[in-house]
mmCIF file of C-alpha atoms in Angstrom:
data_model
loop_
_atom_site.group_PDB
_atom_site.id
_atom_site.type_symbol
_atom_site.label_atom_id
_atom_site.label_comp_id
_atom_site.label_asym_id
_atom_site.label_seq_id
_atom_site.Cartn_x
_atom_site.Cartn_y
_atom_site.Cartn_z
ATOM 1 C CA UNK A 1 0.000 0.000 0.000
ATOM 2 C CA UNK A 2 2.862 2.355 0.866
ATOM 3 C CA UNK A 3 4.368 1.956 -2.779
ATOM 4 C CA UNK A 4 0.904 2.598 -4.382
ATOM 5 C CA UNK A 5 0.231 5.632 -2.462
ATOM 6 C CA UNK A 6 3.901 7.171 -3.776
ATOM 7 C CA UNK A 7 3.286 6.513 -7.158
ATOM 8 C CA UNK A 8 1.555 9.400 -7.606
ATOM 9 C CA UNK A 9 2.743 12.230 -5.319
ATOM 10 C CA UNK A 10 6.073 10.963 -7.214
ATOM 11 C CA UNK A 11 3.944 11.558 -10.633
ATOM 12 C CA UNK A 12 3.026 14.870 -9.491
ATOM 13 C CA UNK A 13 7.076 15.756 -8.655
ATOM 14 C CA UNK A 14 7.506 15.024 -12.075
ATOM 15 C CA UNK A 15 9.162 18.382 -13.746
ATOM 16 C CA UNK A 16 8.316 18.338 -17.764
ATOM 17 C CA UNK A 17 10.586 21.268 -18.368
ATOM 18 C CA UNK A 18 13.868 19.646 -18.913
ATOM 19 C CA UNK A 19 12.820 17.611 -21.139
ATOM 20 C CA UNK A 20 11.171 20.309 -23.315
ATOM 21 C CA UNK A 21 14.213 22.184 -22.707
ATOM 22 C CA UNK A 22 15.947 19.254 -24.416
ATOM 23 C CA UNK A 23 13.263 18.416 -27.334
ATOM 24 C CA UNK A 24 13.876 22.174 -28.438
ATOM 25 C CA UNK A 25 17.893 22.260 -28.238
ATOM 26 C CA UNK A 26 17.760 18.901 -30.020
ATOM 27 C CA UNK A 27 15.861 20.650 -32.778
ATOM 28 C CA UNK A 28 17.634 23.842 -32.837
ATOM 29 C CA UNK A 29 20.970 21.746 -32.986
ATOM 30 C CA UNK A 30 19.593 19.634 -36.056
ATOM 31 C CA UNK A 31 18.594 22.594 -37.710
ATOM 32 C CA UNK A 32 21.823 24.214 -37.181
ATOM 33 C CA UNK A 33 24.366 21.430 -38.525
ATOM 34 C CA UNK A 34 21.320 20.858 -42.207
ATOM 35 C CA UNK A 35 23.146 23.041 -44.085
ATOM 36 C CA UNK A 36 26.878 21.750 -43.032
ATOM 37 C CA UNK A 37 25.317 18.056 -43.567
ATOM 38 C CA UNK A 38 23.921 19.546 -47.495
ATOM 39 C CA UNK A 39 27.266 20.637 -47.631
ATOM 40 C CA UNK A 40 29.231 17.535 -46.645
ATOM 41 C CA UNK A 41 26.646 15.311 -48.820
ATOM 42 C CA UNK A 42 27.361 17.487 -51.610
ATOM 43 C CA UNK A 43 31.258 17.547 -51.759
ATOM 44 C CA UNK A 44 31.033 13.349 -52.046
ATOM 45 C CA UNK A 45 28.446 13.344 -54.985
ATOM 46 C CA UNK A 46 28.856 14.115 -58.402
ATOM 47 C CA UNK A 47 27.249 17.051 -60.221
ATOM 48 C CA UNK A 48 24.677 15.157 -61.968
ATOM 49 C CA UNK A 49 23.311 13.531 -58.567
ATOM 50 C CA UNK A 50 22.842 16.553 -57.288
ATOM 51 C CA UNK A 51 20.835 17.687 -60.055
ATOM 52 C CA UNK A 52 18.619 15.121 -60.325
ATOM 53 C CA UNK A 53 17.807 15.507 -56.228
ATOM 54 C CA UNK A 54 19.577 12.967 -54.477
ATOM 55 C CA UNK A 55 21.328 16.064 -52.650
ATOM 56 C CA UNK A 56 19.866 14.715 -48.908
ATOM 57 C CA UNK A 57 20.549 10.381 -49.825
ATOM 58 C CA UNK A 58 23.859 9.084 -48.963
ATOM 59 C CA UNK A 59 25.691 7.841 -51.450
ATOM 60 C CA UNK A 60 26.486 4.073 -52.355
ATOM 61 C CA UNK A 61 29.501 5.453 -53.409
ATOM 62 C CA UNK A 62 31.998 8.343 -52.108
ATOM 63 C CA UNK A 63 33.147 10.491 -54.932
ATOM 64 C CA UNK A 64 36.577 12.290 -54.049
ATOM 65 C CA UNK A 65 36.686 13.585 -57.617
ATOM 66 C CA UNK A 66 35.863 17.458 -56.333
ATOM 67 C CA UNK A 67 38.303 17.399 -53.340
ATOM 68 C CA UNK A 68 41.017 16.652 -56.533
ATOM 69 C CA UNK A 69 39.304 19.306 -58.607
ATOM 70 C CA UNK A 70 39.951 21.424 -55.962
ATOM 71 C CA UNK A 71 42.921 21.154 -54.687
ATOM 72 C CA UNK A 72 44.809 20.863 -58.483
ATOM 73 C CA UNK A 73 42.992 24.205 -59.190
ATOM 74 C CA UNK A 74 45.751 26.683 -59.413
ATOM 75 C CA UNK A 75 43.467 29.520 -58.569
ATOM 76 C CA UNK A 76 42.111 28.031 -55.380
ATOM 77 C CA UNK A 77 45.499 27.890 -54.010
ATOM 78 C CA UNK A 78 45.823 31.693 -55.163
ATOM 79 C CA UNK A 79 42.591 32.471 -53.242
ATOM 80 C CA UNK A 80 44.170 31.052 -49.706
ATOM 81 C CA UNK A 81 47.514 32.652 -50.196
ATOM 82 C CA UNK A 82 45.438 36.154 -50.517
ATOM 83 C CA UNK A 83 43.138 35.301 -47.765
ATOM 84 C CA UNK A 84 46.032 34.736 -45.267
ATOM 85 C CA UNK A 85 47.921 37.813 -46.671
ATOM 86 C CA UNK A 86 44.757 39.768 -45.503
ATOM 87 C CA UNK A 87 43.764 37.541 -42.229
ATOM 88 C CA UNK A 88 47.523 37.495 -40.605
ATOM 89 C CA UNK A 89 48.296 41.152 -41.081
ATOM 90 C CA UNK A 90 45.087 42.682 -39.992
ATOM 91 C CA UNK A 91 44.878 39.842 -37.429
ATOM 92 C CA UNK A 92 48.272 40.819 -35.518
ATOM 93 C CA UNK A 93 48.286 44.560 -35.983
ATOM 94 C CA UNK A 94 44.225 45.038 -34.709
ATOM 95 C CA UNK A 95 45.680 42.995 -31.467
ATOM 96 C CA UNK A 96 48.669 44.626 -31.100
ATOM 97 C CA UNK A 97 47.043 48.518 -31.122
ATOM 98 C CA UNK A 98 43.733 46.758 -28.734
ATOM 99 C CA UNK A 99 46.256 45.092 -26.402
ATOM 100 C CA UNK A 100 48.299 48.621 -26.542
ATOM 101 C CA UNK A 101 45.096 50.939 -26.097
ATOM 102 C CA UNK A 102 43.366 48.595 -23.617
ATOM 103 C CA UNK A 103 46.297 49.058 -21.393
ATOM 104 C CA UNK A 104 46.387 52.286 -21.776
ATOM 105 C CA UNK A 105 42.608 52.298 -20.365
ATOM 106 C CA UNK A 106 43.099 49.793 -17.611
ATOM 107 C CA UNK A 107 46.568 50.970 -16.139
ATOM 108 C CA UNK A 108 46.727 54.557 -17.369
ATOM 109 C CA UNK A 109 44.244 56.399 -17.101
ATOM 110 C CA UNK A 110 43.882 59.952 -17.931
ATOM 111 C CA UNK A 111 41.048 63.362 -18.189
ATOM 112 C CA UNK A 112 38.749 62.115 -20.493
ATOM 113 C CA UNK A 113 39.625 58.666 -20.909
ATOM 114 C CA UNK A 114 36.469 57.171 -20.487
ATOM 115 C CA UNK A 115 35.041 58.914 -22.907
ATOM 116 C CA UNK A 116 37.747 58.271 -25.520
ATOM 117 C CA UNK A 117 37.028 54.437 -24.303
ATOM 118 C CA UNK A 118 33.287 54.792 -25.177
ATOM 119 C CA UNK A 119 34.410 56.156 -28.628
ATOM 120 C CA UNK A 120 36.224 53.729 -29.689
ATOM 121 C CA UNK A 121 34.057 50.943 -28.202
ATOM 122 C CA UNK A 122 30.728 52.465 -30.009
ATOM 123 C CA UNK A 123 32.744 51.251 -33.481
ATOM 124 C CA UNK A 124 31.700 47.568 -32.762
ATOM 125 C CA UNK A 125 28.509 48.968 -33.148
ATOM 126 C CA UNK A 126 28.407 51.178 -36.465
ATOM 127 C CA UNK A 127 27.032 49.009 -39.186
ATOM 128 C CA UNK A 128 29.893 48.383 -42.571
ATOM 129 C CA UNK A 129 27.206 49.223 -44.836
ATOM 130 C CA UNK A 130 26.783 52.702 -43.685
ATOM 131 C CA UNK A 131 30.456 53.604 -45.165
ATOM 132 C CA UNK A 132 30.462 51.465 -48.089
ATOM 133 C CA UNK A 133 30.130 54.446 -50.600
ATOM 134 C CA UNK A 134 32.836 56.756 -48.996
ATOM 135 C CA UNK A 135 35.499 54.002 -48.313
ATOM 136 C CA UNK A 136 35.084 52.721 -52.027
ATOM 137 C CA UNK A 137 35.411 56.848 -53.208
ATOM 138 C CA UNK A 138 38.550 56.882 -50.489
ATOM 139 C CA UNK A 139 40.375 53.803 -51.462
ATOM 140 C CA UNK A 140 39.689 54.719 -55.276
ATOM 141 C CA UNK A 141 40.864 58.496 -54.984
ATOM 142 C CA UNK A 142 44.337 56.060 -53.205
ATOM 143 C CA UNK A 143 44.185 54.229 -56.094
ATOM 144 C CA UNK A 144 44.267 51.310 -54.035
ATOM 145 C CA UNK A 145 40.803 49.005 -56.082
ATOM 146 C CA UNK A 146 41.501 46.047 -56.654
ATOM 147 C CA UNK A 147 44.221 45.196 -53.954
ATOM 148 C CA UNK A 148 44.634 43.874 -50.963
ATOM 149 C CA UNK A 149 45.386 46.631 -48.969
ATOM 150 C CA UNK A 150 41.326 48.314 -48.139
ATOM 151 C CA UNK A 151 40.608 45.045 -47.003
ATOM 152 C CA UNK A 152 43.701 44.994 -44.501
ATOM 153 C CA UNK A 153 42.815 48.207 -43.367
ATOM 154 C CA UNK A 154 39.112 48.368 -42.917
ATOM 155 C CA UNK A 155 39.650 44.475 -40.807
ATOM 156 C CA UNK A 156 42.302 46.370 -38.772
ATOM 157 C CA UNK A 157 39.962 49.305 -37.799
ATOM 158 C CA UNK A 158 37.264 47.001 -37.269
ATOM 159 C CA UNK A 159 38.983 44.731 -35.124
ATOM 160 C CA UNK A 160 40.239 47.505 -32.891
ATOM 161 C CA UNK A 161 36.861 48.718 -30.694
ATOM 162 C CA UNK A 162 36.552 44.592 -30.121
ATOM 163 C CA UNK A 163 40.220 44.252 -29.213
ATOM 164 C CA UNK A 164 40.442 47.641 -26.833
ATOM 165 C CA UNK A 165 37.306 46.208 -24.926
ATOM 166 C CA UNK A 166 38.775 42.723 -24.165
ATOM 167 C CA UNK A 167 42.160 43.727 -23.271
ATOM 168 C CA UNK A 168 40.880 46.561 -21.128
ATOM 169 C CA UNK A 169 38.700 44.381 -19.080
ATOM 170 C CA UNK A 170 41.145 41.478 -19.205
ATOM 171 C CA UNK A 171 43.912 44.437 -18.170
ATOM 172 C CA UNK A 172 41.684 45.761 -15.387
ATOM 173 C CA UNK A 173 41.685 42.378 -13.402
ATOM 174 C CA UNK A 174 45.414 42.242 -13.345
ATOM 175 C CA UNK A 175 46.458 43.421 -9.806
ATOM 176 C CA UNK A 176 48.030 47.064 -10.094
ATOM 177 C CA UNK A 177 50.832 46.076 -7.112
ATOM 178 C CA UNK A 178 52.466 43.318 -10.008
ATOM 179 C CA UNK A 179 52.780 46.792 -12.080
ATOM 180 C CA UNK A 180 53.983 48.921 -9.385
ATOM 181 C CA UNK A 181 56.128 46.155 -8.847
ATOM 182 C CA UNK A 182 57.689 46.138 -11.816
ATOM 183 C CA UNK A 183 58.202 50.106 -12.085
ATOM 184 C CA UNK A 184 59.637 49.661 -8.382
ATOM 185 C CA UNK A 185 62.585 47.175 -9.562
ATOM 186 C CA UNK A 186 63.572 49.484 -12.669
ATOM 187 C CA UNK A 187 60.779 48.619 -15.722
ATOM 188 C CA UNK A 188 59.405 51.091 -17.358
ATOM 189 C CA UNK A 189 56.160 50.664 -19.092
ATOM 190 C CA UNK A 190 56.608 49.269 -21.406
ATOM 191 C CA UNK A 191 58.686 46.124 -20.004
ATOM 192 C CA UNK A 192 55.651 46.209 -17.745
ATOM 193 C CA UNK A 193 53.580 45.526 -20.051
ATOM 194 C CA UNK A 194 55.434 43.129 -22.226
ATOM 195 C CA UNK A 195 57.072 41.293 -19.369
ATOM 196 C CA UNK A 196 53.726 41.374 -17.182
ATOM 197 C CA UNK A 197 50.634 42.270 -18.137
ATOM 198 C CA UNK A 198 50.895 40.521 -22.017
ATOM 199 C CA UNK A 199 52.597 37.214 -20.401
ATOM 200 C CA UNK A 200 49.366 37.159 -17.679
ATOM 201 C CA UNK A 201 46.812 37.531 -20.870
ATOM 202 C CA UNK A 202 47.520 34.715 -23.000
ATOM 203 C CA UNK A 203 44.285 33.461 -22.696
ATOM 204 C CA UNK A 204 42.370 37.464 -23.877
ATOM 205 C CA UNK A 205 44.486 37.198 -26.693
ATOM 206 C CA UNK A 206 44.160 33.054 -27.823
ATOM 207 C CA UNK A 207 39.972 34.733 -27.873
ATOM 208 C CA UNK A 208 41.001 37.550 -29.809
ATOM 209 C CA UNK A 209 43.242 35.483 -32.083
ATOM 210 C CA UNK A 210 40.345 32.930 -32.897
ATOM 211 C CA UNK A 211 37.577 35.711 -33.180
ATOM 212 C CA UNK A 212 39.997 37.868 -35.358
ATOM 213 C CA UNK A 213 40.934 34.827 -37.564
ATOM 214 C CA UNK A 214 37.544 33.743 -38.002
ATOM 215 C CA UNK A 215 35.873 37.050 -38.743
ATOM 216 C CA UNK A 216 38.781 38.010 -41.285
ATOM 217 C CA UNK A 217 38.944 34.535 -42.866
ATOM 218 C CA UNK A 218 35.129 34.304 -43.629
ATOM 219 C CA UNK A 219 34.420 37.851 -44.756
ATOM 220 C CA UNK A 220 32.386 38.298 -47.761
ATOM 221 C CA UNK A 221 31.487 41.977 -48.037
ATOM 222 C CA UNK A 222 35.287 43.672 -48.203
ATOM 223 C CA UNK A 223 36.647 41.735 -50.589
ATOM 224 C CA UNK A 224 33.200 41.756 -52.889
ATOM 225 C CA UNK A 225 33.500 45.550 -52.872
ATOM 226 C CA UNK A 226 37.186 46.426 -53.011
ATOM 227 C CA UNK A 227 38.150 43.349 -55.439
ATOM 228 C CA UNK A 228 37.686 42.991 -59.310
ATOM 229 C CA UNK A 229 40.057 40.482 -60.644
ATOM 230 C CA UNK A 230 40.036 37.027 -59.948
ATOM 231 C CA UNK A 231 44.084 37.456 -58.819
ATOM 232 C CA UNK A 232 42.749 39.533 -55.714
ATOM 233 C CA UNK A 233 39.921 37.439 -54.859
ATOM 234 C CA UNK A 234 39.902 35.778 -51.526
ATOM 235 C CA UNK A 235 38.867 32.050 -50.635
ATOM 236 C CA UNK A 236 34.840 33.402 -49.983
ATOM 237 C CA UNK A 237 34.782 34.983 -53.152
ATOM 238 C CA UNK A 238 36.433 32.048 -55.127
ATOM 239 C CA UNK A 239 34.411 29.643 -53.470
ATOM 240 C CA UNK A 240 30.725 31.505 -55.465
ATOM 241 C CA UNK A 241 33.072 31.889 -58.163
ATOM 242 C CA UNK A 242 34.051 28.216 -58.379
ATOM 243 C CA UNK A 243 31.488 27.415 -61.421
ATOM 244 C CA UNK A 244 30.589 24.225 -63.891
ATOM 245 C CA UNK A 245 30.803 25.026 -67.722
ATOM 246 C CA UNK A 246 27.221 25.193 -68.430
ATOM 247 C CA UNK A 247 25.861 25.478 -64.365
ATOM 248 C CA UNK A 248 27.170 25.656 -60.679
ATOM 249 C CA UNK A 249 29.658 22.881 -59.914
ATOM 250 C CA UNK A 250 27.819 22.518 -56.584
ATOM 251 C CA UNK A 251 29.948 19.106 -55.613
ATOM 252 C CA UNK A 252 33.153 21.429 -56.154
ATOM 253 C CA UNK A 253 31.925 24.628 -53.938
ATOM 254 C CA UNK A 254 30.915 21.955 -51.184
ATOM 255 C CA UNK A 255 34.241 20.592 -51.300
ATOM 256 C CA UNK A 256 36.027 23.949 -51.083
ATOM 257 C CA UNK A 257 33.867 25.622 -48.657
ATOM 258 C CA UNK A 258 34.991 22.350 -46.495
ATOM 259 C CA UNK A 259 38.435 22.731 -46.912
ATOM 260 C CA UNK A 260 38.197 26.286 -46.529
ATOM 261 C CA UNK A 261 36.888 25.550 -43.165
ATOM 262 C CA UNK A 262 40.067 23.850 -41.965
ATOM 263 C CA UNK A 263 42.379 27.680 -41.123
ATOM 264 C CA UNK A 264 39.722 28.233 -38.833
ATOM 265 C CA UNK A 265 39.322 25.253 -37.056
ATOM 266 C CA UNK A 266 42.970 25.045 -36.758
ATOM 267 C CA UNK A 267 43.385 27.947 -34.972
ATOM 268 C CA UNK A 268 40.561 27.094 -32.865
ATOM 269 C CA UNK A 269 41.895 23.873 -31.814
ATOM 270 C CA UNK A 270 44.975 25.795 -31.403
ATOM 271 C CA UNK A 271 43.918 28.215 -28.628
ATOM 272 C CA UNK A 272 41.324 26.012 -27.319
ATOM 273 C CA UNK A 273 43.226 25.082 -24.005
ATOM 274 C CA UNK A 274 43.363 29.268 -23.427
ATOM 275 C CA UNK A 275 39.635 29.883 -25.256
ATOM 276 C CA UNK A 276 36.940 29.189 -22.004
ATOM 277 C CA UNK A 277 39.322 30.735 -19.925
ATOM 278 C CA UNK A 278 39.850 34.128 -21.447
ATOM 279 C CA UNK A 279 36.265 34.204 -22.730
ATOM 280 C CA UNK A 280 34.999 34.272 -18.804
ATOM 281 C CA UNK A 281 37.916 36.019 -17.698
ATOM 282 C CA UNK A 282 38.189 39.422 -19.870
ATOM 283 C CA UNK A 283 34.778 39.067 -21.158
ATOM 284 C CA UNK A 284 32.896 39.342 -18.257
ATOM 285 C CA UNK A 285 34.925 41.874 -16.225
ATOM 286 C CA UNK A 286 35.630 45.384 -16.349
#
């Protein structure tokens, strides 16, 4: 009797909501990872199964001929070497002025420097599209369409508000006695910075490194506006330029946009003992 009378008060303990919690992250996640499954079916079928809708089936046979296609293809190995001649460049230098600025912001602060911060900061919030027209007349005026070098600059701008905020937050939990430390036994700043406060950050900057990779290597927009030859085109824009004779080599762009993927996820995997860390540590505090 004592075990029929618990079934149901244990019945009415019962809480529905993690499993509805689940149900919904189960779908979200499946909906998610579709289009990198359409993508991953696609790069092992040929052209003409995709065509005639077997896009979703998998195959009975892998077909490796577009990962050859691809990597033979003289001009896909032209589109990485520009994409890391843009992504390392504007990668390093929008680090190096955040890291410099944020310290500046953290450790130095002056009349007014708060409101220089929020200037700077309120750039992670001014939408690219809104300057389109005047950095295209700029950069033309420079004579500069149709190279590399727009592409490394607007990234390097646009990489600073993101990098200032990080580093200043990260900066601002280091405690000021290691600095006055430092100044005590001889350093100067900058040795306190370099020797201290950059050595202590590893982990703000393996987040800033990943996010900065990332963003740069997968940008569509810059090089769509600033580029017109296929020399100057980076791995996004080859990728939608990657085309059949007579219609879209979709196996091909599948198996590209997969290998394209692989900078990014090396770097992550790269900084991934440093990524959690930094991203609760600097991220959070300030």
């Amino acid at each position: 009797m004592a075990d029929l009378a618990f079934v149901p008060e244990a019945r009415r303990r019962f809480n529905p909501w993690p499993v509805v919690i689940f149900i919904v992250l189960a779908v979200l996640a499946v909906l998610f990872l579709a289009p990198t499954a359409g993508v991953l079916l696609s790069s092992i079928k040929t052209t003409r199964d995709i065509a005639f809708g077997a896009l979703w089936t998998i195959p009975s046979e892998l077909y490796w001929g577009n990962f050859a296609e691809v990597l033979s293809n003289p001009a896909v190995h032209r589109y990485f070497v520009n994409t890391l001649l843009v992504t390392a460049p504007a990668t390093v230098v929008s680090i190096a002025l955040g890291s410099l600025a944020g310290y500046v912001f953290a450790k130095l602060p002056f009349r007014g420097s708060n409101l220089l911060f929020l200037v700077i900061v309120s750039g992670m919030f001014f939408p690219p599209q809104a300057v389109l027209i005047p950095l295209f007349r700029l950069f033309n005026a420079m004579d500069l369409i149709d190279t590399l070098y727009p592409i490394i600059i607007i990234h390097t701008a646009m990489g600073i508000p993101i990098c200032t905020l990080l580093m200043r937050n990260f900066f601002a939990t280091v405690p000021m006695a290691l600095r006055e430390a430092a100044i005590l036994e001889g350093a100067n700043e900058w040795q306190a910075l370099t020797r201290v406060a950059l050595p202590l950050s590893l982990p703000a900057l393996a987040v800033l490194a990943t996010l900065q990779f990332t963003w740069i290597w997968n940008d569509f927009l810059w090089p769509l506006i600033f580029t017109q030859s296929d020399e100057k085109r980076t791995i996004m824009l080859g990728i939608v330029n990657l085309q059949g004779q007579y219609s879209v080599a979709w196996g091909v762009q599948g198996s590209l946009s997969l290998i394209a993927s692989v900078p990014t996820l090396l770097v992550f995997l790269f900084f991934q003992r440093y990524f959690i860390k930094g991203m609760t540590m600097g991220a959070v505090k300030g």
